Short mmCIF file of C-alpha atoms in Angstrom, two decimals:
data_model
loop_
_atom_site.label_atom_id
_atom_site.label_comp_id
_atom_site.label_asym_id
_atom_site.label_seq_id
_atom_site.Cartn_x
_atom_site.Cartn_y
_atom_site.Cartn_z
CA LYS A 1 -0.01 -0.43 0.25
CA THR A 2 1.46 2.95 -1.12
CA GLN A 3 2.27 5.61 2.15
CA VAL A 4 3.02 8.95 0.66
CA GLU A 5 0.58 10.22 -1.79
CA GLN A 6 1.75 13.02 -4.07
CA SER A 7 -0.35 15.48 -6.58
CA PRO A 8 -0.62 16.36 -8.26
CA GLN A 9 0.40 14.13 -10.72
CA SER A 10 2.63 16.40 -13.20
CA LEU A 11 2.11 20.21 -13.10
CA VAL A 12 2.78 22.71 -16.02
CA VAL A 13 3.08 26.37 -15.24
CA ARG A 14 4.66 29.61 -17.09
CA GLN A 15 7.62 30.90 -16.16
CA GLY A 16 7.63 33.78 -13.63
CA GLU A 17 4.44 31.73 -11.86
CA ASN A 18 4.21 29.86 -8.65
CA CYS A 19 3.15 26.91 -7.87
CA VAL A 20 2.31 24.16 -4.93
CA LEU A 21 2.92 20.54 -5.04
CA GLN A 22 1.40 18.35 -2.55
CA CYS A 23 1.97 15.50 -0.49
CA ASN A 24 0.06 13.04 2.23
CA TYR A 25 1.40 9.88 3.65
CA SER A 26 0.43 7.13 6.04
CA VAL A 27 3.66 6.44 7.55
CA THR A 28 3.66 6.11 11.09
CA PRO A 29 6.14 7.50 12.96
CA ASP A 30 6.90 10.05 10.89
CA ASN A 31 10.01 11.39 12.56
CA HIS A 32 10.79 13.69 9.27
CA LEU A 33 10.32 14.65 5.95
CA ARG A 34 12.59 15.62 2.81
CA TRP A 35 11.51 17.35 -0.62
CA PHE A 36 14.51 16.43 -2.81
CA LYS A 37 14.42 17.59 -6.88
CA GLN A 38 15.73 15.25 -9.65
CA ASP A 39 16.25 16.11 -12.76
CA THR A 40 15.84 14.30 -15.58
CA GLY A 41 18.34 11.56 -15.74
CA LYS A 42 19.81 12.59 -12.22
CA GLY A 43 19.77 11.37 -9.11
CA LEU A 44 17.79 13.11 -5.76
CA VAL A 45 19.02 16.28 -4.54
CA SER A 46 18.12 17.70 -0.92
CA LEU A 47 15.70 20.63 -1.77
CA THR A 48 14.77 20.80 2.68
CA VAL A 49 13.82 18.77 5.13
CA LEU A 50 10.96 19.51 7.82
CA VAL A 51 11.64 17.92 11.53
CA ASP A 52 8.51 19.61 13.87
CA GLN A 53 4.54 18.83 14.87
CA LYS A 54 3.69 21.54 12.96
CA ASP A 55 7.02 23.19 10.70
CA LYS A 56 7.77 25.66 8.36
CA THR A 57 11.36 26.11 5.77
CA SER A 58 12.62 28.57 3.40
CA ASN A 59 15.27 27.64 0.47
CA GLY A 60 15.26 30.70 -1.74
CA ARG A 61 12.56 30.57 -4.09
CA TYR A 62 11.55 26.92 -2.36
CA SER A 63 9.45 26.79 0.66
CA ALA A 64 7.71 23.98 2.69
CA THR A 65 5.39 23.62 4.80
CA LEU A 66 4.48 20.58 7.79
CA ASP A 67 1.60 19.30 9.31
CA LYS A 68 1.83 16.20 11.02
CA ASP A 69 -1.10 15.92 12.50
CA ALA A 70 -2.92 16.36 9.08
CA LYS A 71 -0.29 14.09 7.63
CA HIS A 72 0.66 16.92 5.17
CA SER A 73 3.38 18.78 3.34
CA THR A 74 3.19 21.13 0.57
CA LEU A 75 6.60 22.78 -1.78
CA HIS A 76 5.76 25.90 -3.26
CA ILE A 77 7.81 26.93 -5.62
CA THR A 78 7.97 30.96 -6.29
CA ALA A 79 8.27 33.18 -9.33
CA THR A 80 9.06 29.66 -11.42
CA LEU A 81 12.46 29.68 -13.97
CA LEU A 82 12.82 27.45 -17.11
CA ASP A 83 15.09 25.28 -14.59
CA ASP A 84 12.64 24.20 -12.21
CA THR A 85 12.17 21.76 -14.15
CA ALA A 86 11.75 18.48 -13.17
CA THR A 87 10.13 15.62 -10.22
CA TYR A 88 9.92 16.66 -8.02
CA ILE A 89 9.85 14.11 -4.74
CA CYS A 90 8.44 14.35 -1.30
CA VAL A 91 10.51 11.52 1.15
CA VAL A 92 9.28 10.01 4.77
CA GLY A 93 11.47 9.33 6.89
CA ASP A 94 10.09 6.65 9.85
CA ARG A 95 12.95 7.28 12.75
CA GLY A 96 16.20 10.10 13.36
CA SER A 97 18.54 6.94 13.49
CA ALA A 98 20.17 5.80 10.16
CA LEU A 99 18.16 2.45 11.12
CA GLY A 100 14.79 4.33 10.37
CA ARG A 101 13.54 3.60 6.55
CA LEU A 102 13.24 6.86 4.05
CA HIS A 103 9.22 6.40 2.50
CA PHE A 104 9.74 7.54 -0.90
CA GLY A 105 6.43 9.45 -2.87
CA ALA A 106 6.51 8.62 -6.87
CA GLY A 107 6.96 12.59 -7.14
CA THR A 108 5.13 15.30 -9.34
CA GLN A 109 6.58 16.10 -12.44
CA LEU A 110 6.84 19.80 -12.95
CA ILE A 111 7.36 21.26 -16.09
CA VAL A 112 8.21 25.17 -17.10
CA ILE A 113 7.07 26.69 -20.14
CA PRO A 114 8.84 29.94 -21.37
CA GLU B 1 33.61 17.31 -2.84
CA ALA B 2 31.26 14.69 -1.35
CA ALA B 3 30.14 12.36 -4.26
CA VAL B 4 28.27 8.69 -5.18
CA THR B 5 29.54 7.36 -8.41
CA GLN B 6 28.07 4.67 -10.57
CA SER B 7 28.74 2.28 -13.26
CA PRO B 8 27.25 2.13 -15.12
CA ARG B 9 25.38 4.61 -16.95
CA ASN B 10 23.90 2.50 -18.66
CA LYS B 11 23.37 -1.16 -19.46
CA VAL B 12 22.22 -3.82 -21.93
CA ALA B 13 21.77 -7.21 -20.10
CA VAL B 14 20.64 -10.06 -21.29
CA THR B 15 17.80 -12.58 -19.39
CA GLY B 16 19.43 -15.18 -17.96
CA GLY B 17 23.07 -13.20 -17.78
CA LYS B 18 24.60 -11.52 -14.58
CA VAL B 19 25.64 -8.24 -13.85
CA THR B 20 26.91 -5.74 -11.92
CA LEU B 21 26.10 -2.02 -10.38
CA SER B 22 29.01 -1.20 -8.68
CA CYS B 23 28.77 2.65 -6.52
CA ASN B 24 31.35 4.13 -5.06
CA GLN B 25 31.44 7.24 -2.32
CA THR B 26 33.31 9.27 -0.72
CA ASN B 27 31.94 11.21 1.42
CA ASN B 28 33.33 8.64 4.34
CA HIS B 29 29.44 6.96 5.32
CA ASN B 30 28.91 4.11 6.70
CA ASN B 31 25.42 3.21 5.65
CA MET B 32 25.15 2.75 1.30
CA TYR B 33 21.57 1.22 -0.09
CA TRP B 34 20.58 0.64 -3.49
CA TYR B 35 16.85 1.24 -5.00
CA ARG B 36 15.05 1.22 -7.90
CA GLN B 37 12.55 3.32 -9.50
CA ASP B 38 10.07 2.24 -12.02
CA THR B 39 7.05 5.09 -13.38
CA GLY B 40 4.64 5.38 -11.43
CA HIS B 41 6.26 4.04 -7.76
CA GLY B 42 8.47 6.18 -5.17
CA LEU B 43 11.99 4.24 -4.81
CA ARG B 44 12.67 1.16 -3.60
CA LEU B 45 15.16 -0.75 -1.62
CA ILE B 46 16.61 -3.23 -2.41
CA HIS B 47 19.79 -4.12 -0.27
CA TYR B 48 21.66 -1.70 2.46
CA SER B 49 24.53 -1.55 4.28
CA TYR B 50 25.91 -0.52 7.34
CA GLY B 51 29.68 -0.76 6.43
CA ALA B 52 32.13 -2.30 5.03
CA GLY B 53 31.09 -6.90 5.19
CA SER B 54 27.85 -6.13 5.82
CA THR B 55 24.67 -6.84 3.76
CA GLU B 56 20.75 -6.06 4.80
CA LYS B 57 17.51 -7.05 2.64
CA GLY B 58 15.55 -4.44 1.80
CA ASP B 59 11.84 -4.36 0.85
CA ILE B 60 12.20 -6.51 -2.78
CA PRO B 61 15.66 -8.12 -2.53
CA ASP B 62 14.20 -10.70 -4.26
CA GLY B 63 16.68 -11.54 -7.56
CA TYR B 64 19.56 -9.07 -6.00
CA LYS B 65 22.73 -9.96 -3.61
CA ALA B 66 24.66 -7.41 -2.30
CA SER B 67 28.39 -6.61 -1.72
CA ARG B 68 30.10 -3.86 0.38
CA PRO B 69 33.95 -4.96 0.39
CA SER B 70 35.02 -2.05 1.93
CA GLN B 71 33.36 1.92 3.55
CA GLU B 72 33.97 3.12 -0.42
CA ASN B 73 31.70 0.37 -2.72
CA PHE B 74 29.01 -1.29 -2.71
CA SER B 75 27.54 -3.66 -5.33
CA LEU B 76 24.92 -4.69 -6.42
CA ILE B 77 24.98 -8.05 -8.43
CA LEU B 78 21.92 -9.79 -10.17
CA GLU B 79 22.72 -12.99 -10.96
CA LEU B 80 19.72 -14.23 -13.57
CA ALA B 81 18.83 -11.05 -14.90
CA THR B 82 15.02 -10.86 -15.98
CA PRO B 83 13.19 -8.16 -18.21
CA SER B 84 11.00 -7.68 -14.93
CA GLN B 85 14.71 -5.73 -13.75
CA THR B 86 14.56 -3.63 -15.74
CA SER B 87 15.00 -0.39 -14.45
CA VAL B 88 16.45 2.66 -12.99
CA TYR B 89 19.11 1.84 -10.56
CA PHE B 90 20.11 4.63 -7.14
CA CYS B 91 22.82 3.93 -5.23
CA ALA B 92 22.89 6.24 -1.77
CA SER B 93 24.88 6.60 0.74
CA GLY B 94 23.92 8.30 4.63
CA ALA B 95 25.92 9.08 8.36
CA ARG B 96 25.19 6.35 10.56
CA THR B 97 23.70 8.68 13.09
CA GLY B 98 20.98 9.58 10.08
CA ARG B 99 20.21 12.86 12.18
CA ASN B 100 17.18 14.58 10.37
CA ASN B 101 19.69 17.19 8.76
CA GLN B 102 22.14 15.56 7.41
CA ALA B 103 20.29 13.89 3.94
CA PRO B 104 21.21 11.10 1.85
CA LEU B 105 23.71 11.41 -1.40
CA PHE B 106 22.74 9.94 -4.15
CA GLY B 107 23.91 8.60 -7.28
CA GLU B 108 23.61 9.58 -10.92
CA GLY B 109 21.47 6.54 -11.21
CA THR B 110 21.89 3.43 -13.47
CA ARG B 111 19.36 3.07 -16.54
CA LEU B 112 19.26 -0.97 -17.38
CA SER B 113 17.64 -2.79 -19.83
CA VAL B 114 17.52 -6.15 -19.03
CA LEU B 115 16.09 -8.23 -23.61
#
């Protein structure tokens, strides 16, 4: 059973527009949640990590929220650039230690057009 | 610079053949992981290791073996490759503590086609 669901599956926006990606999960316990960016044909690169019960982070044009009560996270991308075209993957860690498992969503494919 | 290097980047194999995927990390990380990525699925854990000489089964280990001969190297072995193992394989390394602010580092992937 899929424990991390991302929506939308794909999204097309025009350069300069803002967008919001969603992540819902059922992983328990939910120690932390991380967003990765995956360029086509490349590996995953971490964008941000959220830890607290109600958490917010900001990394340049990327900002994210986490609500552990709702088991829900959002990734906001402001003023999109063509280089933002990628797959964005939500990952939930069930423990803070190295013994914990990472639970991966299938990703949202974002395409930014001129 | 921290890095995870996978080889080969692309591989075409025949059904029943043996395939070895290699991974090298220069991060001095204790933990290493092998995942596969298929369309419509999140990354799925095949095997992982806590250090040289150790290998552990992940969530989908059937048909795969792993080898960790040193801190830096972690291999994934398909003794008898099948078309269902056609996928993109990712290696990752992570620190032993795995604390929240230490993200695992990923290689760029190996695209394997089994014909």
